[in-house]
Coordinates of C-alpha atoms in Angstrom, one line a residue:
X1363 CA 2.5 3.1 111.5
X1364 CA 0.0 4.4 113.9
X1365 CA 0.2 8.0 112.5
X1366 CA -0.6 7.3 108.8
X1367 CA -4.3 7.6 109.0
X1368 CA -5.0 9.9 112.0
X1369 CA -7.8 12.3 111.6
X1370 CA -7.4 16.0 112.1
X1371 CA -7.5 17.2 115.7
X1372 CA -10.6 19.3 115.0
X1373 CA -12.6 16.2 114.0
X1374 CA -15.4 15.1 116.3
X1375 CA -14.3 12.6 118.9
X1376 CA -14.6 9.0 117.8
X1377 CA -13.4 6.5 120.4
X1378 CA -11.9 3.2 119.4
X1379 CA -11.5 0.1 121.6
X1380 CA -8.4 -2.0 121.0
X1381 CA -8.5 -5.6 122.3
X1382 CA -5.1 -7.3 122.0
X1383 CA -4.5 -11.0 121.6
X1384 CA -3.3 -13.5 124.2
X1385 CA -5.3 -16.6 124.3
X1386 CA -6.9 -17.2 127.8
X1387 CA -5.3 -13.8 129.0
X1388 CA -8.2 -12.2 127.1
X1389 CA -10.4 -12.9 130.1
X1390 CA -8.8 -9.9 131.7
X1391 CA -10.5 -7.7 129.0
X1392 CA -13.9 -9.0 130.0
X1393 CA -13.3 -7.8 133.6
X1394 CA -12.4 -4.3 132.4
X1395 CA -15.4 -4.2 130.1
X1396 CA -17.7 -5.3 132.9
X1397 CA -16.5 -2.4 135.0
X1398 CA -17.1 0.0 132.3
X1399 CA -20.7 -1.3 131.7
X1400 CA -21.4 -1.0 135.4
X1401 CA -20.2 2.6 135.5
X1402 CA -22.2 3.6 132.5
X1403 CA -25.5 5.4 133.1
X1404 CA -28.6 3.3 132.5
X1405 CA -29.7 3.2 128.9
X1406 CA -26.4 4.6 127.6
X1407 CA -25.4 3.6 124.1
X1408 CA -22.2 1.8 123.0
X1409 CA -19.3 4.0 123.9
X1410 CA -17.0 2.5 121.3
X1411 CA -18.1 3.3 117.7
X1412 CA -14.9 1.5 116.5
X1413 CA -13.9 -1.9 117.9
X1414 CA -10.7 -3.7 116.8
X1415 CA -9.5 -7.0 118.0
X1416 CA -6.7 -9.5 117.3
X1417 CA -6.5 -13.2 118.3
X1418 CA -8.7 -13.9 121.3
X1419 CA -9.2 -10.2 121.4
X1420 CA -10.9 -10.5 118.0
X1421 CA -13.4 -12.9 119.6
X1422 CA -14.3 -10.4 122.3
X1423 CA -14.4 -7.5 119.9
X1424 CA -16.9 -9.3 117.6
X1425 CA -18.9 -10.4 120.6
X1426 CA -19.3 -6.7 121.6
X1427 CA -20.1 -5.7 118.1
X1428 CA -22.8 -8.4 117.6
X1429 CA -24.5 -6.9 120.6
X1430 CA -23.6 -3.2 120.2
X1431 CA -27.3 -2.3 120.3
X1432 CA -27.0 -3.1 123.9
X1433 CA -23.5 -2.8 125.2
X1434 CA -24.3 -3.8 128.7
X1435 CA -26.1 -7.0 127.5
X1436 CA -23.2 -7.8 125.2
X1437 CA -20.7 -7.5 128.1
X1438 CA -23.0 -9.7 130.3
X1439 CA -23.0 -12.5 127.6
X1440 CA -19.2 -12.3 127.2
X1441 CA -18.7 -12.5 130.9
X1442 CA -21.1 -15.5 131.3
X1443 CA -19.1 -17.4 128.6
X1444 CA -15.7 -16.6 130.0
X1445 CA -16.7 -17.4 133.6
X1446 CA -17.9 -20.8 132.5
X1447 CA -15.0 -21.6 130.2
X1448 CA -13.5 -25.0 130.1
X1449 CA -10.4 -25.9 128.1
X1450 CA -12.4 -28.5 126.1
X1451 CA -14.5 -25.7 124.7
X1452 CA -11.5 -24.2 122.9
X1453 CA -9.4 -27.2 121.9
X1454 CA -9.6 -30.9 122.6
X1455 CA -8.2 -31.8 125.9
X1456 CA -9.4 -35.4 126.3
X1457 CA -7.1 -38.4 125.9
X1458 CA -8.2 -39.5 122.4
X1459 CA -8.1 -35.9 121.1
X1460 CA -4.6 -35.1 122.5
X1461 CA -3.1 -38.4 121.3
X1462 CA -4.7 -38.3 117.9
X1463 CA -3.6 -34.7 117.3
X1464 CA -0.1 -35.5 118.4
X1465 CA 0.3 -38.3 115.9
X1466 CA -1.2 -36.1 113.2
X1467 CA 1.3 -33.4 113.9
X1468 CA 4.3 -35.7 114.0
X1469 CA 3.2 -37.5 110.9
X1470 CA 2.7 -34.2 109.0
X1471 CA 5.9 -32.6 110.3
X1472 CA 8.3 -35.5 110.2
X1473 CA 6.9 -37.9 107.5
X1474 CA 5.1 -35.5 105.2
X1475 CA 1.8 -37.2 105.6
X1476 CA -1.4 -35.3 104.8
X1477 CA 0.3 -32.2 103.6
X1478 CA -2.9 -30.9 101.9
X1479 CA -4.4 -30.4 105.2
X1480 CA -2.9 -28.0 107.8
X1481 CA -2.2 -29.4 111.3
X1482 CA -1.1 -28.1 114.6
X1483 CA -0.3 -29.4 118.1
X1484 CA -3.9 -28.7 119.3
X1485 CA -7.2 -29.4 117.8
X1486 CA -9.3 -26.2 117.9
X1487 CA -12.4 -27.8 116.4
X1488 CA -14.4 -27.1 119.7
X1489 CA -13.8 -23.4 119.3
X1490 CA -15.7 -23.4 116.0
X1491 CA -18.7 -24.9 117.6
X1492 CA -18.6 -22.4 120.5
X1493 CA -18.4 -19.5 118.3
X1494 CA -21.3 -20.7 116.0
X1495 CA -23.4 -21.2 119.0
X1496 CA -22.7 -17.9 120.9
X1497 CA -22.5 -15.3 118.2
X1498 CA -25.2 -13.8 116.1
X1499 CA -23.3 -12.0 113.3
X1500 CA -26.4 -10.3 112.0
X1501 CA -26.2 -8.0 115.0
X1502 CA -23.2 -6.3 113.4
X1503 CA -25.1 -5.0 110.4
X1504 CA -28.1 -4.0 112.6
X1505 CA -25.8 -2.0 114.9
X1506 CA -24.1 -0.3 111.9
X1507 CA -27.4 0.4 110.3
X1508 CA -28.7 2.1 113.5
X1509 CA -25.5 4.0 114.0
X1510 CA -24.6 2.3 117.2
X1511 CA -21.4 1.1 115.6
X1512 CA -19.1 2.6 113.0
X1513 CA -17.0 -0.5 112.3
X1514 CA -15.6 -3.6 113.8
X1515 CA -12.4 -5.3 112.6
X1516 CA -10.2 -8.3 113.2
X1517 CA -6.6 -8.9 112.0
X1518 CA -5.2 -12.1 110.7
X1519 CA -1.8 -13.0 109.2
X1520 CA -1.5 -14.3 105.6
X1521 CA 1.0 -17.1 105.5
X1522 CA 1.7 -16.7 101.6
X1523 CA 1.4 -13.0 101.3
X1524 CA 3.2 -12.2 104.6
X1525 CA 0.6 -9.4 105.2
X1526 CA -1.4 -8.5 108.2
X1527 CA -4.9 -8.3 106.8
X1528 CA -7.5 -6.4 108.7
X1529 CA -11.0 -7.7 107.8
X1530 CA -13.6 -5.0 108.7
X1531 CA -17.4 -4.6 108.7
X1532 CA -18.8 -1.1 108.9
X1533 CA -20.1 1.8 107.2
X1534 CA -19.8 2.1 103.4
X1535 CA -17.9 5.4 103.6
X1536 CA -14.8 3.6 105.1
X1537 CA -12.3 3.2 102.4
X1538 CA -9.9 0.2 102.2
X1539 CA -6.2 0.8 102.9
X1540 CA -2.8 -0.6 101.7
X1541 CA 0.4 0.0 103.6
X1542 CA 3.6 -2.0 103.8
X1543 CA 2.6 -5.6 104.7
X1544 CA -0.8 -4.5 106.1
X1545 CA -4.0 -4.0 104.3
X1546 CA -7.6 -3.4 105.2
X1547 CA -10.3 -5.4 103.5
X1548 CA -14.0 -4.8 103.8
X1549 CA -16.1 -7.9 104.3
X1550 CA -19.0 -9.5 106.2
X1551 CA -17.3 -11.0 109.2
X1552 CA -18.0 -14.7 109.9
X1553 CA -16.7 -17.5 112.1
X1554 CA -13.7 -18.1 109.7
X1555 CA -12.3 -14.7 110.3
X1556 CA -12.2 -15.2 114.2
X1557 CA -10.8 -18.7 113.9
X1558 CA -8.0 -17.3 111.6
X1559 CA -7.3 -14.4 113.8
X1560 CA -6.9 -16.6 116.9
X1561 CA -4.9 -19.4 115.3
X1562 CA -1.7 -19.2 117.3
X1563 CA 1.1 -20.5 115.1
X1564 CA 1.9 -24.2 115.6
X1565 CA -0.6 -24.4 118.5
X1566 CA -3.9 -24.0 116.3
X1567 CA -4.2 -24.8 112.7
X1568 CA -4.3 -22.1 110.0
X1569 CA -7.7 -21.3 108.4
X1570 CA -8.3 -20.8 104.7
X1571 CA -10.1 -17.6 103.6
X1572 CA -10.7 -17.4 99.9
X1573 CA -7.4 -18.6 98.4
X1574 CA -5.0 -18.1 101.4
X1575 CA -4.4 -19.7 104.7
X1576 CA -4.4 -17.2 107.7
X1577 CA -3.0 -17.4 111.3
X1578 CA -2.9 -15.3 114.4
X1579 CA -3.0 -11.6 113.4
X1580 CA -0.5 -10.6 116.0
X1581 CA 2.3 -12.4 114.2
X1582 CA 3.0 -9.5 111.8
X1583 CA 0.9 -6.7 113.2
X1584 CA 3.6 -4.1 113.8
X1585 CA 1.0 -1.3 114.4
X1586 CA -1.9 -2.7 116.3
X1587 CA -3.5 0.6 116.9
X1588 CA -3.4 1.6 113.2
X1589 CA -6.7 -0.3 112.1
X1590 CA -8.7 1.7 114.6
X1591 CA -7.3 5.0 113.1
X1592 CA -8.1 3.9 109.6
X1593 CA -11.6 3.1 110.6
X1594 CA -12.1 6.7 111.9
X1595 CA -11.1 6.6 115.6
X1596 CA -9.1 9.6 116.8
X1597 CA -8.9 8.4 120.4
X1598 CA -8.4 4.8 121.6
X1599 CA -8.9 2.8 124.9
X1600 CA -6.4 -0.1 124.8
X1601 CA -7.0 -3.1 127.0
X1602 CA -3.7 -5.0 127.2
X1603 CA -2.9 -8.3 128.6
X1604 CA 0.6 -7.7 130.0
X1605 CA 2.1 -5.6 132.7
X1606 CA 1.7 -1.9 132.2
X1607 CA 4.8 -0.7 130.3
X1608 CA 4.6 2.7 131.9
X1609 CA 5.4 1.1 135.2
X1610 CA 9.0 0.3 134.2
X1611 CA 10.8 -2.5 132.5
X1612 CA 11.4 -4.6 135.5
X1613 CA 15.1 -4.9 134.7
X1614 CA 15.9 -4.4 138.3
X1615 CA 14.3 -7.8 139.0
X1616 CA 16.0 -9.8 136.2
X1617 CA 18.9 -10.9 138.5
X1618 CA 16.5 -12.6 140.9
X1619 CA 15.4 -15.0 138.1
X1620 CA 18.8 -15.9 136.8
X1621 CA 19.6 -19.6 137.6
X1622 CA 22.3 -20.4 135.1
X1623 CA 20.2 -23.4 133.8
X1624 CA 19.4 -24.0 130.1
X1625 CA 16.0 -22.6 129.1
X1626 CA 13.1 -25.1 128.8
X1627 CA 11.0 -25.3 125.6
X1628 CA 8.3 -23.6 127.7
X1629 CA 10.5 -20.6 128.6
X1630 CA 11.6 -20.2 124.9
X1631 CA 7.9 -20.5 124.0
X1632 CA 6.7 -17.8 126.4
X1633 CA 9.2 -15.4 125.0
X1634 CA 8.1 -16.1 121.4
X1635 CA 4.5 -15.7 122.5
X1636 CA 5.2 -12.4 124.3
X1637 CA 7.0 -11.1 121.3
X1638 CA 4.0 -11.9 119.1
X1639 CA 1.3 -10.7 121.4
X1640 CA 2.7 -8.0 123.6
X1641 CA 5.9 -6.3 122.3
X1642 CA 4.3 -4.7 119.2
X1643 CA 1.5 -3.3 121.1
X1644 CA 3.7 -1.7 123.7
X1645 CA 6.0 -0.4 121.0
X1646 CA 3.0 1.1 119.0
X1647 CA 1.7 2.8 122.1
X1648 CA 5.2 4.3 122.9
X1649 CA 5.4 5.5 119.2
X1650 CA 2.0 7.1 119.6
X1651 CA 3.0 9.0 122.6
X1652 CA 6.1 10.3 120.7
X1653 CA 3.9 11.4 117.8
X1654 CA 1.5 13.1 120.2
X1655 CA 4.4 14.9 121.8
X1656 CA 5.8 16.0 118.3
X1657 CA 2.3 17.2 117.4
X1658 CA 2.1 19.4 120.4
X1659 CA 5.2 21.2 119.2
X1660 CA 3.6 21.9 115.7
X1661 CA 1.8 25.2 115.3
X1662 CA -2.0 24.8 115.1
X1663 CA -2.1 26.2 111.4
X1664 CA 0.5 23.6 110.3
X1665 CA -1.3 20.8 112.1
X1666 CA -4.5 21.6 110.3
X1667 CA -2.8 20.8 107.0
X1668 CA -3.0 17.1 108.2
X1669 CA 0.6 16.3 108.0
X1670 CA -0.1 13.0 109.8
X1671 CA 0.6 14.5 113.2
X1672 CA -2.8 14.9 114.6
X1673 CA -2.8 13.9 118.2
X1674 CA -4.5 10.7 119.2
X1675 CA -5.6 10.3 122.9
X1676 CA -4.8 6.9 124.2
X1677 CA -5.8 5.3 127.5
X1678 CA -4.1 2.0 128.5
X1679 CA -5.6 -0.4 131.0
X1680 CA -3.4 -3.4 131.7
X1681 CA -2.9 -6.0 134.4
X1682 CA -1.5 -4.7 137.7
X1683 CA -0.2 -8.3 138.5
X1684 CA 1.9 -10.7 136.3
X1685 CA -0.5 -13.0 134.6
X1686 CA 2.0 -15.9 134.6
X1687 CA 2.0 -15.8 138.3
X1688 CA -1.8 -16.2 138.5
X1689 CA -1.6 -19.0 135.9
X1690 CA 1.0 -20.9 138.1
X1691 CA -1.6 -20.8 140.9
X1692 CA -4.2 -22.6 138.8
X1693 CA -2.1 -24.9 136.8
X1694 CA -3.7 -27.9 138.6
X1695 CA -6.9 -27.1 136.6
X1696 CA -5.4 -28.0 133.3
X1697 CA -6.9 -31.3 132.2
X1698 CA -4.7 -34.4 132.9
X1699 CA -3.9 -35.4 129.3
X1700 CA -2.7 -31.8 128.7
X1701 CA -0.6 -31.8 131.9
X1702 CA 1.1 -34.9 130.7
X1703 CA 1.6 -33.5 127.2
X1704 CA 3.1 -30.2 128.5
X1705 CA 5.1 -31.6 131.3
X1706 CA 8.1 -32.4 129.0
X1707 CA 8.5 -28.9 127.7
X1708 CA 8.3 -27.6 131.3
X1709 CA 5.0 -25.7 130.9
X1710 CA 3.6 -27.2 134.0
X1711 CA 6.4 -25.9 136.2
X1712 CA 6.4 -22.5 137.7
X1713 CA 9.0 -21.3 135.3
X1714 CA 6.9 -22.2 132.3
X1715 CA 3.6 -20.8 133.7
X1716 CA 3.8 -18.1 131.0
X1717 CA 2.8 -20.7 128.4
X1718 CA -0.1 -21.8 130.6
X1719 CA -1.3 -18.2 131.0
X1720 CA -2.2 -18.4 127.2
X1721 CA -3.7 -21.9 127.3
X1722 CA -5.4 -22.3 130.6
X1723 CA -9.1 -21.8 129.6
X1724 CA -10.4 -23.0 133.1
X1725 CA -12.9 -21.3 135.4
X1726 CA -10.5 -20.6 138.3
X1727 CA -7.9 -18.9 136.2
X1728 CA -10.4 -17.0 133.9
X1729 CA -12.4 -15.8 136.8
X1730 CA -9.3 -14.6 138.6
X1731 CA -8.4 -12.5 135.5
X1732 CA -11.9 -11.2 135.2
X1733 CA -11.8 -10.0 138.8
X1734 CA -8.4 -8.5 138.2
X1735 CA -9.6 -6.6 135.1
X1736 CA -12.6 -5.4 137.1
X1737 CA -10.5 -4.1 139.9
X1738 CA -8.0 -2.4 137.7
X1739 CA -10.6 -0.6 135.7
X1740 CA -12.4 0.5 138.9
X1741 CA -9.3 2.0 140.2
X1742 CA -9.2 4.0 136.9
X1743 CA -12.9 4.8 136.9
X1744 CA -12.5 8.6 137.1
X1745 CA -10.0 8.5 134.3
X1746 CA -12.1 6.3 132.2
X1747 CA -15.1 8.6 132.7
X1748 CA -13.2 11.6 131.6
X1749 CA -11.7 9.8 128.6
X1750 CA -15.1 8.7 127.4
X1751 CA -16.5 12.2 127.9
X1752 CA -18.9 11.0 130.7
X1753 CA -17.8 12.9 133.8
X1754 CA -21.3 12.7 135.2
X1755 CA -21.1 8.9 135.5
X1756 CA -22.0 7.6 139.0
X1757 CA -18.4 7.1 140.4

């Protein structure tokens, strides 16, 4: 749960950054970070001593941590990569790659061929090359050593153990943790950890770390904020990739979308993806607000006994527009082999654009999300400055 490692309310402020998963939707996070970097005073240090990410958010998190000695420079590098993204840099989108992977998947799933090697619908080999080229993991140790970073963590899901495992690298004073179906393991982060955390089930193949295969950490991460608290954060800035849950459930609009038609595979898929990447984070934030309210009712002397009710400040920044609507506008950017491959399940139609919002690693879509994230953050610039304790920022 989010409350089982909260630090006492009188502890010095330690700000954590939570970057959730969501495939190509994580471009939105880069826009928010770009706005924060622009608002920061010149020469300001990394404002996030604790950085936690899952899935594509794990890649952004480690990208920040690798460059934590220069937060602005790290954000600029992330922005450059995301603005120039092509689908082929993440998974094979050419005819030979798509056809070969489809046959491998069918042979493995239906005929039991090659069972010793994990397969998936998409070949994510290009992502490995991208990460190895763009990330300098030695920057994490340097940032920790110079106190610009307390810890960085990524979460992956163990297919055999059924546990959400948070791999973290940080100060030696941080103890591992063990909770129900979630543990924290100190390690030296490498490419394998990012590939495992971002391996969306069925879409990307699992990754073996030590003796177990791991997949996307959002699968069983029931408390996405919890790792940041274990790592010492007592206030968290969360950059989500869904609509803001505080703006209502949208149930009043449901009737407008009811057609009475059977759901396509893409529609089924988007609900599964949303339940994996979005629902647990929104539920965890709601629980955290309830714990904070309960903490406010407890007398100060009882709160100091550390009953697990210490308040945790949280600031959520999430898209002001539905990302599937934006994806539908750019679905023509998807490489032709993939458009054909996804046409049958209905992902290339407007009703299936939710799936595309996770898979569309193309410049038009990614740049649109970056711009949206930048605008949303700028609209909250005063709130962000107050939250990070820098009211004197140039606003």
